[in-house]
Amino acid sequence: TGRTQDETDADAVLKTVQMFFDTMTARDVDGARKIMVPEGRFFAMDMRKPMAKPSSFTNEEYFARLQKGKPTNRERMWNPQVRVHGSIATVWTPYDFWTDGKFSHCGIDAFDLIMTDDGWKIAGGAFTMEAKCEPSPLGPLKQ
């Protein structure tokens, strides 16, 4: 096919991030555990609140929240930038977030991934939460 190893890795990295979104929507804790490092951590920067301090949560805390969750959350990304070097990777992408079909917020996701014996896993990352972003090329959420 003429594809390079980097392209294959980039595809696998993006597939892992998409699986993260899909398991969130399905509230699939077991699926999320398969693609996330338990000791990982995320940092949220809520830019909707002036001078808000970053909040953080471990991947284990995320799993617990996912299990208890009631609303249906959908997160969509577009135009992701993927960087792969050996056994580490990053994905930087705009996103929008919808709760029960209603727009909640948008921002930038910065995922950190590592290569494990089981393939690419999300180690953690950081993201912004913003009230207004550039409009998504995906258009409004379709149910």
CSV table of C-alpha atoms in Angstrom, one decimal:
chain,number,residue,atom,x,y,z
A,1,THR,CA,0.0,0.0,0.0
A,2,GLY,CA,3.0,2.3,0.2
A,3,ARG,CA,2.1,3.5,3.7
A,4,THR,CA,4.8,4.4,6.1
A,5,GLN,CA,5.0,3.1,9.7
A,6,ASP,CA,4.3,6.6,10.9
A,7,GLU,CA,1.1,6.8,9.0
A,8,THR,CA,0.0,3.4,10.4
A,9,ASP,CA,0.9,4.6,13.9
A,10,ALA,CA,-0.9,7.9,13.4
A,11,ASP,CA,-4.0,6.0,12.3
A,12,ALA,CA,-3.9,3.7,15.3
A,13,VAL,CA,-3.4,6.6,17.6
A,14,LEU,CA,-6.4,8.4,16.2
A,15,LYS,CA,-8.5,5.2,16.4
A,16,THR,CA,-7.6,5.0,20.1
A,17,VAL,CA,-8.8,8.6,20.7
A,18,GLN,CA,-12.0,7.9,18.8
A,19,MET,CA,-12.6,4.8,20.9
A,20,PHE,CA,-12.2,7.0,24.0
A,21,PHE,CA,-15.1,9.2,22.7
A,22,ASP,CA,-17.1,6.2,21.7
A,23,THR,CA,-16.7,4.5,25.1
A,24,MET,CA,-17.7,7.8,26.8
A,25,THR,CA,-20.9,8.0,24.8
A,26,ALA,CA,-21.7,4.3,25.5
A,27,ARG,CA,-20.6,4.7,29.2
A,28,ASP,CA,-18.5,1.6,28.5
A,29,VAL,CA,-16.1,1.4,31.4
A,30,ASP,CA,-14.5,-1.9,30.4
A,31,GLY,CA,-13.9,-0.5,26.9
A,32,ALA,CA,-12.4,2.6,28.4
A,33,ARG,CA,-10.1,0.6,30.6
A,34,LYS,CA,-8.7,-1.2,27.5
A,35,ILE,CA,-7.5,2.0,26.0
A,36,MET,CA,-6.4,4.0,29.0
A,37,VAL,CA,-3.5,3.7,31.5
A,38,PRO,CA,-5.1,3.5,35.0
A,39,GLU,CA,-2.5,5.8,36.6
A,40,GLY,CA,-2.9,8.5,33.9
A,41,ARG,CA,-4.3,12.0,34.6
A,42,PHE,CA,-6.2,14.7,32.8
A,43,PHE,CA,-6.2,18.4,33.4
A,44,ALA,CA,-9.2,20.6,32.6
A,45,MET,CA,-8.8,24.3,32.0
A,46,ASP,CA,-12.3,25.9,32.2
A,47,MET,CA,-11.9,29.1,30.3
A,48,ARG,CA,-15.6,29.9,30.8
A,49,LYS,CA,-14.8,31.1,34.3
A,50,PRO,CA,-12.4,33.9,34.7
A,51,MET,CA,-9.3,33.0,36.7
A,52,ALA,CA,-10.4,29.4,37.1
A,53,LYS,CA,-7.7,27.1,38.5
A,54,PRO,CA,-7.1,23.9,36.5
A,55,SER,CA,-8.9,20.9,37.8
A,56,SER,CA,-7.6,17.4,37.3
A,57,PHE,CA,-8.8,13.8,37.6
A,58,THR,CA,-7.1,10.5,37.3
A,59,ASN,CA,-8.1,7.9,34.7
A,60,GLU,CA,-9.4,5.8,37.6
A,61,GLU,CA,-11.6,8.7,38.8
A,62,TYR,CA,-12.8,9.1,35.2
A,63,PHE,CA,-13.8,5.4,35.1
A,64,ALA,CA,-15.9,5.8,38.3
A,65,ARG,CA,-17.6,8.9,36.9
A,66,LEU,CA,-18.3,7.1,33.7
A,67,GLN,CA,-19.9,4.3,35.5
A,68,LYS,CA,-22.2,6.6,37.6
A,69,GLY,CA,-23.0,8.9,34.7
A,70,LYS,CA,-26.6,9.4,33.7
A,71,PRO,CA,-26.5,11.8,30.7
A,72,THR,CA,-25.4,10.8,27.3
A,73,ASN,CA,-22.3,12.7,26.4
A,74,ARG,CA,-20.9,13.0,22.8
A,75,GLU,CA,-17.5,14.5,22.0
A,76,ARG,CA,-16.5,15.1,18.4
A,77,MET,CA,-13.1,16.1,17.0
A,78,TRP,CA,-11.9,17.4,13.7
A,79,ASN,CA,-8.6,18.3,12.0
A,80,PRO,CA,-6.5,16.4,14.5
A,81,GLN,CA,-2.8,16.9,14.5
A,82,VAL,CA,-1.0,13.7,15.4
A,83,ARG,CA,2.7,13.4,16.4
A,84,VAL,CA,4.3,10.0,16.8
A,85,HIS,CA,7.9,9.3,18.0
A,86,GLY,CA,8.7,5.7,18.7
A,87,SER,CA,6.5,4.7,21.7
A,88,ILE,CA,4.9,8.1,22.5
A,89,ALA,CA,2.3,10.1,20.7
A,90,THR,CA,0.2,13.3,21.1
A,91,VAL,CA,-3.1,14.3,19.5
A,92,TRP,CA,-4.0,18.0,19.4
A,93,THR,CA,-7.5,18.6,18.2
A,94,PRO,CA,-10.4,21.0,18.4
A,95,TYR,CA,-13.6,19.4,19.8
A,96,ASP,CA,-17.2,20.0,20.7
A,97,PHE,CA,-19.1,18.4,23.6
A,98,TRP,CA,-22.8,17.6,23.7
A,99,THR,CA,-24.8,16.5,26.7
A,100,ASP,CA,-28.2,14.8,26.0
A,101,GLY,CA,-28.1,16.3,22.5
A,102,LYS,CA,-27.5,19.9,23.7
A,103,PHE,CA,-24.3,21.8,23.1
A,104,SER,CA,-22.3,22.0,26.4
A,105,HIS,CA,-18.8,23.4,25.5
A,106,CYS,CA,-16.0,23.2,23.1
A,107,GLY,CA,-12.2,23.6,23.1
A,108,ILE,CA,-8.9,22.0,22.4
A,109,ASP,CA,-8.0,18.4,23.5
A,110,ALA,CA,-4.3,17.5,23.9
A,111,PHE,CA,-4.1,13.7,24.4
A,112,ASP,CA,-0.8,11.9,25.5
A,113,LEU,CA,-0.5,8.3,24.4
A,114,ILE,CA,2.0,5.6,25.0
A,115,MET,CA,2.7,2.3,23.2
A,116,THR,CA,2.0,-0.7,25.5
A,117,ASP,CA,2.1,-4.5,24.9
A,118,ASP,CA,-1.6,-4.1,24.1
A,119,GLY,CA,-1.2,-1.2,21.6
A,120,TRP,CA,-1.7,2.5,22.0
A,121,LYS,CA,-3.2,3.7,25.3
A,122,ILE,CA,-4.2,7.1,26.5
A,123,ALA,CA,-1.9,8.2,29.3
A,124,GLY,CA,-3.8,11.4,30.0
A,125,GLY,CA,-3.7,15.0,28.7
A,126,ALA,CA,-5.1,18.4,29.0
A,127,PHE,CA,-8.1,20.2,27.6
A,128,THR,CA,-9.8,23.6,27.5
A,129,MET,CA,-13.5,24.1,28.2
A,130,GLU,CA,-14.8,27.1,26.3
A,131,ALA,CA,-18.2,28.6,25.6
A,132,LYS,CA,-17.4,29.7,22.1
A,133,CYS,CA,-15.0,28.3,19.5
A,134,GLU,CA,-14.6,28.3,15.8
A,135,PRO,CA,-17.7,26.6,14.3
A,136,SER,CA,-17.2,22.9,13.8
A,137,PRO,CA,-17.0,21.8,10.2
A,138,LEU,CA,-19.1,18.8,11.3
A,139,GLY,CA,-22.1,21.0,11.7
A,140,PRO,CA,-24.7,20.6,14.4
A,141,LEU,CA,-24.9,17.3,16.2
A,142,LYS,CA,-27.1,14.7,14.5
A,143,GLN,CA,-28.8,12.2,16.9
